[in-house]
PDB file of C-alpha atoms in Angstrom:
ATOM      1  CA  MET A  87      31.221 -10.628 -18.343  1.00  0.00           C
ATOM      2  CA  ASN A  88      32.319  -7.397 -16.660  1.00  0.00           C
ATOM      3  CA  GLN A  89      31.504  -7.380 -12.974  1.00  0.00           C
ATOM      4  CA  PRO A  90      31.253  -4.255 -10.809  1.00  0.00           C
ATOM      5  CA  SER A  91      34.367  -3.607  -8.759  1.00  0.00           C
ATOM      6  CA  LEU A  92      34.027  -4.389  -5.071  1.00  0.00           C
ATOM      7  CA  GLN A  93      35.833  -1.895  -2.843  1.00  0.00           C
ATOM      8  CA  ALA A  94      36.738  -3.149   0.616  1.00  0.00           C
ATOM      9  CA  THR A  95      39.464  -2.816   3.225  1.00  0.00           C
ATOM     10  CA  THR A  96      39.723  -6.575   3.906  1.00  0.00           C
ATOM     11  CA  PRO A  97      40.289  -9.577   1.585  1.00  0.00           C
ATOM     12  CA  GLY A  98      37.246 -11.753   1.091  1.00  0.00           C
ATOM     13  CA  SER A  99      33.880 -10.808  -0.377  1.00  0.00           C
ATOM     14  CA  ILE A 100      30.300 -11.952  -0.622  1.00  0.00           C
ATOM     15  CA  VAL A 101      27.711 -11.512  -3.337  1.00  0.00           C
ATOM     16  CA  ILE A 102      24.115 -12.588  -2.768  1.00  0.00           C
ATOM     17  CA  VAL A 103      22.403 -13.494  -6.038  1.00  0.00           C
ATOM     18  CA  GLY A 104      18.864 -14.446  -6.994  1.00  0.00           C
ATOM     19  CA  THR A 105      18.314 -17.608  -9.019  1.00  0.00           C
ATOM     20  CA  GLY A 106      14.776 -16.563  -9.928  1.00  0.00           C
ATOM     21  CA  ILE A 107      11.686 -18.722  -9.625  1.00  0.00           C
ATOM     22  CA  THR A 108      11.664 -20.973 -12.696  1.00  0.00           C
ATOM     23  CA  LEU A 109      14.726 -23.166 -13.058  1.00  0.00           C
ATOM     24  CA  GLY A 110      17.334 -21.866 -15.494  1.00  0.00           C
ATOM     25  CA  SER A 111      15.252 -19.166 -17.156  1.00  0.00           C
ATOM     26  CA  HIS A 112      15.137 -16.426 -14.518  1.00  0.00           C
ATOM     27  CA  ILE A 113      18.761 -15.962 -13.467  1.00  0.00           C
ATOM     28  CA  SER A 114      20.661 -12.971 -14.849  1.00  0.00           C
ATOM     29  CA  PRO A 115      23.925 -13.402 -16.787  1.00  0.00           C
ATOM     30  CA  LEU A 116      25.736 -11.369 -14.129  1.00  0.00           C
ATOM     31  CA  SER A 117      24.490 -13.580 -11.295  1.00  0.00           C
ATOM     32  CA  ARG A 118      25.531 -16.674 -13.242  1.00  0.00           C
ATOM     33  CA  SER A 119      28.985 -15.149 -13.702  1.00  0.00           C
ATOM     34  CA  TYR A 120      29.361 -14.562  -9.972  1.00  0.00           C
ATOM     35  CA  ILE A 121      28.454 -18.202  -9.290  1.00  0.00           C
ATOM     36  CA  GLU A 122      30.908 -19.524 -11.858  1.00  0.00           C
ATOM     37  CA  ASN A 123      33.784 -17.391 -10.523  1.00  0.00           C
ATOM     38  CA  ALA A 124      33.217 -17.874  -6.788  1.00  0.00           C
ATOM     39  CA  ASP A 125      35.444 -19.843  -4.437  1.00  0.00           C
ATOM     40  CA  VAL A 126      32.415 -21.319  -2.699  1.00  0.00           C
ATOM     41  CA  VAL A 127      28.659 -21.149  -3.372  1.00  0.00           C
ATOM     42  CA  PHE A 128      25.936 -21.557  -0.745  1.00  0.00           C
ATOM     43  CA  ALA A 129      22.484 -22.570  -1.991  1.00  0.00           C
ATOM     44  CA  GLY A 130      19.214 -21.509  -0.424  1.00  0.00           C
ATOM     45  CA  VAL A 131      16.874 -22.730  -3.152  1.00  0.00           C
ATOM     46  CA  ALA A 132      13.493 -24.414  -3.371  1.00  0.00           C
ATOM     47  CA  ASP A 133      14.371 -27.955  -4.465  1.00  0.00           C
ATOM     48  CA  GLY A 134      17.112 -30.487  -5.111  1.00  0.00           C
ATOM     49  CA  ILE A 135      16.856 -30.104  -8.875  1.00  0.00           C
ATOM     50  CA  THR A 136      17.886 -26.453  -8.607  1.00  0.00           C
ATOM     51  CA  GLU A 137      20.823 -27.460  -6.402  1.00  0.00           C
ATOM     52  CA  LEU A 138      21.970 -29.938  -9.078  1.00  0.00           C
ATOM     53  CA  TRP A 139      21.687 -27.181 -11.677  1.00  0.00           C
ATOM     54  CA  LEU A 140      23.907 -24.916  -9.545  1.00  0.00           C
ATOM     55  CA  LYS A 141      26.460 -27.719  -9.234  1.00  0.00           C
ATOM     56  CA  GLU A 142      26.753 -27.738 -13.016  1.00  0.00           C
ATOM     57  CA  MET A 143      28.042 -24.162 -12.712  1.00  0.00           C
ATOM     58  CA  HIS A 144      30.336 -24.672  -9.711  1.00  0.00           C
ATOM     59  CA  GLN A 145      31.990 -27.677  -8.101  1.00  0.00           C
ATOM     60  CA  ASP A 146      31.646 -26.452  -4.497  1.00  0.00           C
ATOM     61  CA  VAL A 147      27.949 -25.806  -3.826  1.00  0.00           C
ATOM     62  CA  ARG A 148      26.858 -26.176  -0.207  1.00  0.00           C
ATOM     63  CA  SER A 149      23.164 -26.607   0.495  1.00  0.00           C
ATOM     64  CA  PHE A 150      21.269 -24.816   3.242  1.00  0.00           C
ATOM     65  CA  ALA A 151      18.434 -27.378   3.014  1.00  0.00           C
ATOM     66  CA  PRO A 152      19.718 -29.583   5.892  1.00  0.00           C
ATOM     67  CA  LEU A 153      19.474 -26.597   8.246  1.00  0.00           C
ATOM     68  CA  TYR A 154      15.661 -26.655   8.116  1.00  0.00           C
ATOM     69  CA  ALA A 155      13.636 -28.975  10.331  1.00  0.00           C
ATOM     70  CA  GLU A 156      10.065 -29.168  11.625  1.00  0.00           C
ATOM     71  CA  GLY A 157      10.020 -27.765  15.161  1.00  0.00           C
ATOM     72  CA  LYS A 158      13.300 -25.876  14.718  1.00  0.00           C
ATOM     73  CA  SER A 159      13.061 -22.092  14.773  1.00  0.00           C
ATOM     74  CA  ARG A 160      13.785 -20.530  11.398  1.00  0.00           C
ATOM     75  CA  HIS A 161      15.600 -17.760  13.292  1.00  0.00           C
ATOM     76  CA  GLN A 162      18.161 -20.385  14.286  1.00  0.00           C
ATOM     77  CA  THR A 163      18.373 -21.630  10.703  1.00  0.00           C
ATOM     78  CA  TYR A 164      18.901 -18.108   9.361  1.00  0.00           C
ATOM     79  CA  GLN A 165      21.647 -17.448  11.891  1.00  0.00           C
ATOM     80  CA  GLN A 166      23.400 -20.661  10.866  1.00  0.00           C
ATOM     81  CA  MET A 167      23.244 -19.564   7.221  1.00  0.00           C
ATOM     82  CA  ILE A 168      24.817 -16.233   8.087  1.00  0.00           C
ATOM     83  CA  ASP A 169      27.550 -17.824  10.206  1.00  0.00           C
ATOM     84  CA  LEU A 170      28.479 -20.334   7.498  1.00  0.00           C
ATOM     85  CA  MET A 171      28.787 -17.679   4.799  1.00  0.00           C
ATOM     86  CA  LEU A 172      30.723 -15.226   6.979  1.00  0.00           C
ATOM     87  CA  ALA A 173      33.163 -17.928   8.069  1.00  0.00           C
ATOM     88  CA  GLU A 174      34.243 -18.393   4.449  1.00  0.00           C
ATOM     89  CA  VAL A 175      34.403 -14.644   3.785  1.00  0.00           C
ATOM     90  CA  ARG A 176      36.699 -14.219   6.805  1.00  0.00           C
ATOM     91  CA  GLN A 177      39.048 -16.777   5.265  1.00  0.00           C
ATOM     92  CA  GLY A 178      39.497 -14.409   2.333  1.00  0.00           C
ATOM     93  CA  LYS A 179      37.298 -16.300  -0.110  1.00  0.00           C
ATOM     94  CA  LYS A 180      34.956 -15.009  -2.791  1.00  0.00           C
ATOM     95  CA  VAL A 181      31.620 -16.256  -1.499  1.00  0.00           C
ATOM     96  CA  VAL A 182      28.300 -16.388  -3.325  1.00  0.00           C
ATOM     97  CA  GLY A 183      24.964 -17.009  -1.657  1.00  0.00           C
ATOM     98  CA  ALA A 184      22.458 -18.171  -4.273  1.00  0.00           C
ATOM     99  CA  PHE A 185      18.878 -17.762  -3.074  1.00  0.00           C
ATOM    100  CA  TYR A 186      15.536 -18.706  -4.595  1.00  0.00           C
ATOM    101  CA  GLY A 187      13.671 -15.917  -6.370  1.00  0.00           C
ATOM    102  CA  HIS A 188      14.822 -12.420  -5.478  1.00  0.00           C
ATOM    103  CA  PRO A 189      17.255 -12.728  -2.538  1.00  0.00           C
ATOM    104  CA  GLY A 190      16.082  -9.467  -0.992  1.00  0.00           C
ATOM    105  CA  VAL A 191      12.338 -10.163  -0.992  1.00  0.00           C
ATOM    106  CA  PHE A 192      10.966 -11.835   2.154  1.00  0.00           C
ATOM    107  CA  ALA A 193      14.458 -13.033   3.059  1.00  0.00           C
ATOM    108  CA  TYR A 194      16.231 -12.165   6.314  1.00  0.00           C
ATOM    109  CA  ALA A 195      19.614 -13.911   6.002  1.00  0.00           C
ATOM    110  CA  PRO A 196      20.708 -12.305   2.686  1.00  0.00           C
ATOM    111  CA  HIS A 197      20.196  -8.756   3.971  1.00  0.00           C
ATOM    112  CA  LYS A 198      21.769  -9.500   7.334  1.00  0.00           C
ATOM    113  CA  VAL A 199      24.908 -11.198   6.004  1.00  0.00           C
ATOM    114  CA  ILE A 200      25.578  -8.230   3.708  1.00  0.00           C
ATOM    115  CA  GLU A 201      25.124  -5.824   6.620  1.00  0.00           C
ATOM    116  CA  LEU A 202      27.507  -7.789   8.865  1.00  0.00           C
ATOM    117  CA  ALA A 203      30.113  -8.327   6.140  1.00  0.00           C
ATOM    118  CA  ARG A 204      30.233  -4.625   5.321  1.00  0.00           C
ATOM    119  CA  ALA A 205      30.542  -3.757   9.008  1.00  0.00           C
ATOM    120  CA  GLU A 206      33.668  -5.938   9.126  1.00  0.00           C
ATOM    121  CA  GLY A 207      35.180  -4.247   6.075  1.00  0.00           C
ATOM    122  CA  TYR A 208      34.379  -6.858   3.443  1.00  0.00           C
ATOM    123  CA  ALA A 209      32.971  -6.162   0.012  1.00  0.00           C
ATOM    124  CA  ALA A 210      29.336  -7.251  -0.108  1.00  0.00           C
ATOM    125  CA  HIS A 211      26.388  -6.593  -2.363  1.00  0.00           C
ATOM    126  CA  MET A 212      23.221  -8.143  -3.772  1.00  0.00           C
ATOM    127  CA  GLU A 213      22.198  -8.978  -7.328  1.00  0.00           C
ATOM    128  CA  PRO A 214      18.433  -9.162  -7.930  1.00  0.00           C
ATOM    129  CA  GLY A 215      16.500 -12.078  -9.323  1.00  0.00           C
ATOM    130  CA  ILE A 216      12.981 -12.576 -10.615  1.00  0.00           C
ATOM    131  CA  SER A 217      10.717 -12.954  -7.583  1.00  0.00           C
ATOM    132  CA  ALA A 218       7.390 -14.654  -6.985  1.00  0.00           C
ATOM    133  CA  ALA A 219       5.900 -11.150  -7.001  1.00  0.00           C
ATOM    134  CA  ASP A 220       7.146 -10.600 -10.556  1.00  0.00           C
ATOM    135  CA  CYS A 221       5.600 -13.895 -11.661  1.00  0.00           C
ATOM    136  CA  LEU A 222       2.369 -13.071  -9.847  1.00  0.00           C
ATOM    137  CA  HIS A 223       1.932  -9.724 -11.598  1.00  0.00           C
ATOM    138  CA  ALA A 224       2.691 -11.291 -14.979  1.00  0.00           C
ATOM    139  CA  GLU A 225       0.518 -14.395 -14.688  1.00  0.00           C
ATOM    140  CA  LEU A 226      -2.462 -12.800 -12.932  1.00  0.00           C
ATOM    141  CA  GLY A 227      -2.359  -9.694 -15.116  1.00  0.00           C
ATOM    142  CA  ILE A 228      -2.139  -7.310 -12.157  1.00  0.00           C
ATOM    143  CA  ASP A 229      -0.617  -3.908 -12.854  1.00  0.00           C
ATOM    144  CA  PRO A 230       0.166  -2.311  -9.459  1.00  0.00           C
ATOM    145  CA  GLY A 231      -0.027   1.122 -11.057  1.00  0.00           C
ATOM    146  CA  LYS A 232      -3.709   0.745 -11.879  1.00  0.00           C
ATOM    147  CA  VAL A 233      -5.286   0.960  -8.430  1.00  0.00           C
ATOM    148  CA  GLY A 234      -2.318   0.233  -6.161  1.00  0.00           C
ATOM    149  CA  CYS A 235      -1.081  -2.926  -4.477  1.00  0.00           C
ATOM    150  CA  GLN A 236      -0.434  -3.701  -0.792  1.00  0.00           C
ATOM    151  CA  TYR A 237       2.082  -6.364   0.295  1.00  0.00           C
ATOM    152  CA  PHE A 238       2.015  -7.921   3.771  1.00  0.00           C
ATOM    153  CA  GLU A 239       3.518 -11.018   5.307  1.00  0.00           C
ATOM    154  CA  THR A 240       0.395 -12.787   6.551  1.00  0.00           C
ATOM    155  CA  SER A 241       1.382 -13.352  10.175  1.00  0.00           C
ATOM    156  CA  GLN A 242       2.676  -9.807  10.551  1.00  0.00           C
ATOM    157  CA  TYR A 243      -0.644  -8.558   9.210  1.00  0.00           C
ATOM    158  CA  MET A 244      -2.400 -10.642  11.864  1.00  0.00           C
ATOM    159  CA  PHE A 245      -0.121  -9.673  14.765  1.00  0.00           C
ATOM    160  CA  TYR A 246      -0.243  -5.902  14.248  1.00  0.00           C
ATOM    161  CA  LYS A 247      -2.881  -3.299  13.498  1.00  0.00           C
ATOM    162  CA  ARG A 248      -2.455  -2.541   9.809  1.00  0.00           C
ATOM    163  CA  SER A 249      -4.465  -0.233   7.578  1.00  0.00           C
ATOM    164  CA  ILE A 250      -6.061  -1.924   4.577  1.00  0.00           C
ATOM    165  CA  ASP A 251      -7.308  -0.085   1.497  1.00  0.00           C
ATOM    166  CA  PRO A 252     -10.024  -2.218  -0.157  1.00  0.00           C
ATOM    167  CA  THR A 253      -9.815  -0.129  -3.344  1.00  0.00           C
ATOM    168  CA  ALA A 254      -6.346  -1.616  -4.030  1.00  0.00           C
ATOM    169  CA  TYR A 255      -5.062  -5.166  -4.418  1.00  0.00           C
ATOM    170  CA  LEU A 256      -3.987  -6.902  -1.230  1.00  0.00           C
ATOM    171  CA  VAL A 257      -1.251  -9.557  -1.446  1.00  0.00           C
ATOM    172  CA  LEU A 258      -0.638 -11.739   1.612  1.00  0.00           C
ATOM    173  CA  TRP A 259       2.575 -13.764   1.539  1.00  0.00           C
ATOM    174  CA  GLN A 260       3.182 -17.054   3.370  1.00  0.00           C
ATOM    175  CA  VAL A 261      -0.516 -17.543   4.058  1.00  0.00           C
ATOM    176  CA  GLY A 262       0.137 -21.264   4.603  1.00  0.00           C
ATOM    177  CA  ILE A 263       1.764 -20.465   7.965  1.00  0.00           C
ATOM    178  CA  ALA A 264      -0.717 -17.756   8.943  1.00  0.00           C
ATOM    179  CA  GLY A 265      -0.586 -16.951  12.637  1.00  0.00           C
ATOM    180  CA  ASP A 266       2.564 -18.939  13.481  1.00  0.00           C
ATOM    181  CA  LYS A 267       4.581 -17.195  16.221  1.00  0.00           C
ATOM    182  CA  SER A 268       7.009 -20.061  16.798  1.00  0.00           C
ATOM    183  CA  MET A 269       8.880 -19.680  13.469  1.00  0.00           C
ATOM    184  CA  ALA A 270       9.208 -23.455  13.721  1.00  0.00           C
ATOM    185  CA  ARG A 271       6.234 -24.763  11.732  1.00  0.00           C
ATOM    186  CA  PHE A 272       5.850 -25.502   8.041  1.00  0.00           C
ATOM    187  CA  ALA A 273       2.053 -25.104   8.126  1.00  0.00           C
ATOM    188  CA  THR A 274      -0.809 -23.913  10.310  1.00  0.00           C
ATOM    189  CA  GLY A 275      -4.351 -25.242  10.258  1.00  0.00           C
ATOM    190  CA  ALA A 276      -7.850 -24.033   9.510  1.00  0.00           C
ATOM    191  CA  ALA A 277      -8.345 -22.456  12.945  1.00  0.00           C
ATOM    192  CA  TYR A 278      -5.518 -20.004  12.275  1.00  0.00           C
ATOM    193  CA  ARG A 279      -6.932 -19.040   8.897  1.00  0.00           C
ATOM    194  CA  GLU A 280     -10.373 -18.539  10.442  1.00  0.00           C
ATOM    195  CA  VAL A 281      -8.793 -15.773  12.538  1.00  0.00           C
ATOM    196  CA  LEU A 282      -7.348 -14.314   9.329  1.00  0.00           C
ATOM    197  CA  VAL A 283     -10.797 -14.360   7.730  1.00  0.00           C
ATOM    198  CA  GLU A 284     -12.219 -12.557  10.769  1.00  0.00           C
ATOM    199  CA  LEU A 285      -9.759  -9.744  10.130  1.00  0.00           C
ATOM    200  CA  LEU A 286     -10.398  -9.587   6.408  1.00  0.00           C
ATOM    201  CA  VAL A 287     -14.198  -9.468   6.664  1.00  0.00           C
ATOM    202  CA  GLN A 288     -13.800  -6.044   8.227  1.00  0.00           C
ATOM    203  CA  HIS A 289     -12.928  -4.900   4.697  1.00  0.00           C
ATOM    204  CA  TYR A 290     -14.317  -7.566   2.347  1.00  0.00           C
ATOM    205  CA  PRO A 291     -17.570  -9.583   2.173  1.00  0.00           C
ATOM    206  CA  LEU A 292     -17.354 -13.337   2.841  1.00  0.00           C
ATOM    207  CA  ASN A 293     -18.316 -14.079  -0.763  1.00  0.00           C
ATOM    208  CA  HIS A 294     -15.519 -11.872  -2.124  1.00  0.00           C
ATOM    209  CA  GLU A 295     -13.358 -13.856  -4.542  1.00  0.00           C
ATOM    210  CA  VAL A 296      -9.708 -14.316  -3.582  1.00  0.00           C
ATOM    211  CA  ILE A 297      -6.890 -16.062  -5.441  1.00  0.00           C
ATOM    212  CA  LEU A 298      -4.382 -18.618  -4.146  1.00  0.00           C
ATOM    213  CA  TYR A 299      -1.234 -18.373  -6.231  1.00  0.00           C
ATOM    214  CA  GLU A 300       1.962 -20.438  -6.500  1.00  0.00           C
ATOM    215  CA  ALA A 301       4.597 -19.674  -9.119  1.00  0.00           C
ATOM    216  CA  PRO A 302       6.035 -22.673 -11.014  1.00  0.00           C
ATOM    217  CA  SER A 303       9.625 -23.536 -10.053  1.00  0.00           C
ATOM    218  CA  LEU A 304      10.236 -25.943 -12.942  1.00  0.00           C
ATOM    219  CA  PRO A 305       9.700 -25.204 -16.661  1.00  0.00           C
ATOM    220  CA  PHE A 306       7.182 -28.030 -17.158  1.00  0.00           C
ATOM    221  CA  GLN A 307       4.999 -26.948 -14.224  1.00  0.00           C
ATOM    222  CA  GLN A 308       1.958 -24.685 -14.346  1.00  0.00           C
ATOM    223  CA  ALA A 309       1.245 -21.891 -11.921  1.00  0.00           C
ATOM    224  CA  ARG A 310      -1.390 -22.548  -9.292  1.00  0.00           C
ATOM    225  CA  ILE A 311      -4.225 -20.052  -9.716  1.00  0.00           C
ATOM    226  CA  ASP A 312      -7.178 -21.117  -7.581  1.00  0.00           C
ATOM    227  CA  LYS A 313     -10.117 -18.755  -7.171  1.00  0.00           C
ATOM    228  CA  LEU A 314     -12.419 -19.187  -4.200  1.00  0.00           C
ATOM    229  CA  PRO A 315     -14.657 -17.147  -1.896  1.00  0.00           C
ATOM    230  CA  LEU A 316     -13.035 -15.687   1.193  1.00  0.00           C
ATOM    231  CA  SER A 317     -15.275 -17.903   3.325  1.00  0.00           C
ATOM    232  CA  ALA A 318     -13.602 -21.036   1.890  1.00  0.00           C
ATOM    233  CA  LEU A 319     -10.076 -19.974   2.845  1.00  0.00           C
ATOM    234  CA  PRO A 320      -9.763 -21.994   6.095  1.00  0.00           C
ATOM    235  CA  GLN A 321     -10.324 -25.319   4.287  1.00  0.00           C
ATOM    236  CA  ALA A 322      -8.076 -24.590   1.290  1.00  0.00           C
ATOM    237  CA  GLU A 323      -4.859 -26.547   0.698  1.00  0.00           C
ATOM    238  CA  MET A 324      -1.710 -24.475   1.206  1.00  0.00           C
ATOM    239  CA  ASN A 325       2.039 -24.745   1.624  1.00  0.00           C
ATOM    240  CA  LEU A 326       4.986 -22.434   2.244  1.00  0.00           C
ATOM    241  CA  LYS A 327       4.875 -21.144  -1.342  1.00  0.00           C
ATOM    242  CA  THR A 328       1.181 -20.179  -1.314  1.00  0.00           C
ATOM    243  CA  THR A 329       0.347 -16.502  -1.723  1.00  0.00           C
ATOM    244  CA  MET A 330      -3.140 -15.044  -1.424  1.00  0.00           C
ATOM    245  CA  VAL A 331      -4.299 -12.192  -3.637  1.00  0.00           C
ATOM    246  CA  VAL A 332      -7.372 -10.206  -2.646  1.00  0.00           C
ATOM    247  CA  PRO A 333      -8.691  -8.086  -5.540  1.00  0.00           C
ATOM    248  CA  PRO A 334     -10.251  -4.684  -4.820  1.00  0.00           C
ATOM    249  CA  ALA A 335     -13.707  -4.758  -3.300  1.00  0.00           C
ATOM    250  CA  THR A 336     -14.687  -1.131  -3.881  1.00  0.00           C
ATOM    251  CA  ALA A 337     -14.012   1.495  -6.526  1.00  0.00           C
ATOM    252  CA  LEU A 338     -11.587   4.375  -6.177  1.00  0.00           C
ATOM    253  CA  GLN A 339     -13.194   7.499  -4.726  1.00  0.00           C
ATOM    254  CA  LYS A 340     -12.164  10.873  -6.079  1.00  0.00           C
ATOM    255  CA  ASN A 341     -10.640  13.354  -3.650  1.00  0.00           C
ATOM    256  CA  GLN A 342     -12.587  16.299  -5.008  1.00  0.00           C
ATOM    257  CA  LEU A 343     -11.020  18.821  -2.636  1.00  0.00           C
ATOM    258  CA  VAL A 344      -7.534  18.038  -3.907  1.00  0.00           C
ATOM    259  CA  LEU A 345      -8.692  17.870  -7.533  1.00  0.00           C
ATOM    260  CA  ASP A 346     -10.279  21.320  -7.229  1.00  0.00           C
ATOM    261  CA  LYS A 347      -7.069  22.760  -5.764  1.00  0.00           C
ATOM    262  CA  LEU A 348      -4.968  21.268  -8.562  1.00  0.00           C
ATOM    263  CA  ALA A 349      -7.415  22.513 -11.196  1.00  0.00           C
ATOM    264  CA  ALA A 350      -7.180  26.037  -9.740  1.00  0.00           C
ATOM    265  CA  ILE A 351      -3.380  25.913  -9.863  1.00  0.00           C
ATOM    266  CA  SER A 352      -3.509  24.719 -13.463  1.00  0.00           C
ATOM    267  CA  ALA A 353      -5.935  27.494 -14.401  1.00  0.00           C
ATOM    268  CA  ARG A 354      -3.690  30.167 -12.861  1.00  0.00           C
ATOM    269  CA  GLU A 355      -0.673  28.794 -14.695  1.00  0.00           C
ATOM    270  CA  GLN A 356      -2.525  28.819 -18.004  1.00  0.00           C
ATOM    271  CA  ALA A 357      -3.822  32.358 -17.433  1.00  0.00           C
ATOM    272  CA  GLY A 358      -0.295  33.675 -16.902  1.00  0.00           C
ATOM    273  CA  GLN A 359       1.172  32.134 -20.040  1.00  0.00           C
ATOM    274  CA  PRO A 360       0.859  33.250 -23.673  1.00  0.00           C
ATOM    275  CA  GLN A 361      -1.316  31.018 -25.793  1.00  0.00           C
ATOM    276  CA  ARG A 362       0.756  28.683 -27.938  1.00  0.00           C
ATOM    277  CA  ALA A 363       0.516  25.228 -29.366  1.00  0.00           C
ATOM    278  CA  PRO A 364       2.130  22.615 -27.121  1.00  0.00           C
ATOM    279  CA  LEU A 365       5.413  21.205 -28.384  1.00  0.00           C
ATOM    280  CA  ALA A 366       5.382  17.462 -28.926  1.00  0.00           C
ATOM    281  CA  GLN A 367       8.764  16.955 -27.298  1.00  0.00           C
ATOM    282  CA  THR A 368       7.812  18.823 -24.108  1.00  0.00           C
ATOM    283  CA  PHE A 369       4.130  17.989 -23.742  1.00  0.00           C
ATOM    284  CA  MET A 370       3.520  15.413 -21.004  1.00  0.00           C
ATOM    285  CA  PRO A 371       0.054  13.805 -21.306  1.00  0.00           C
ATOM    286  CA  GLU A 372      -1.768  12.246 -18.405  1.00  0.00           C
ATOM    287  CA  THR A 373      -1.074   8.581 -17.884  1.00  0.00           C
ATOM    288  CA  GLU A 374      -3.699   6.112 -19.033  1.00  0.00           C
ATOM    289  CA  TYR A 375      -4.779   5.525 -15.453  1.00  0.00           C
ATOM    290  CA  GLN A 376      -5.239   9.216 -14.785  1.00  0.00           C
ATOM    291  CA  GLN A 377      -7.274   9.415 -17.968  1.00  0.00           C
ATOM    292  CA  ALA A 378      -9.318   6.386 -17.017  1.00  0.00           C
ATOM    293  CA  PHE A 379     -10.125   7.287 -13.440  1.00  0.00           C
ATOM    294  CA  ILE A 380      -9.668  11.036 -12.938  1.00  0.00           C
ATOM    295  CA  THR A 381     -10.706  14.016 -15.020  1.00  0.00           C
ATOM    296  CA  VAL A 382      -9.438  17.391 -13.854  1.00  0.00           C
ATOM    297  CA  THR A 383     -11.666  20.283 -14.888  1.00  0.00           C
ATOM    298  CA  PRO A 384     -10.367  23.845 -14.252  1.00  0.00           C
ATOM    299  CA  THR A 385     -12.596  25.793 -11.894  1.00  0.00           C
ATOM    300  CA  GLU A 386     -13.955  29.135 -12.923  1.00  0.00           C
TER     301      GLU A 386
END
């Protein structure tokens, strides 16, 4: 497997790879090659089975799992991850950090260790993996191009004033720890999610159906897809993997002013061109979503 060359001024390198969500089936051949050819592999994955699978590819796999503990700030854990990986890079080793899902999606340590390694002159880059978002779109049949899709980390959405568009999908990540400011808890209770519901009812009715989703991490598992009214959210069972999807509550509204301006531009362009049949290789039709939701009629 040909790997991209890593240019750096200092010996030692780090590659952060994604192992994907479902064991064995989501990792790319290139990421697997980096793991197999590393000097040391660090594992930030979801379960012990995945760690054992990584150890089949490399004899020196070091788990980040012992760094987590109830009551311990995850900021401290992330800093320990970064320090451990950089220590090996500084010794001139080829280091791989193998992280669950896509290593750049809702993950602080992978981005930060690459930033710090590059600042010190080491070669560093990231290889993508299949994320929970990819699984979510596939299994729930949500095309973000249809009406749009908004992603928020749940606590950040609660802590800051964010604009919500109820005509698009809303995806709230890590809803199981909604409202946690300590970064040291693995779950928050119903009272925290009641505050979340108070925010959401500004845009959605209490009987609006939402979806709790968890992607399967093992091939024999099924995805969790639980549908419930927004009002039932505080009592629902959740964990760190739970994601909430809020489907649109209202239809798209045409921006007639803009559509009229675009139609006028189109009409002027057509008036200044000789009439001819469009060429198949140059004609660009509207997308299916434009056809489905917007019809542009030239103004007179």
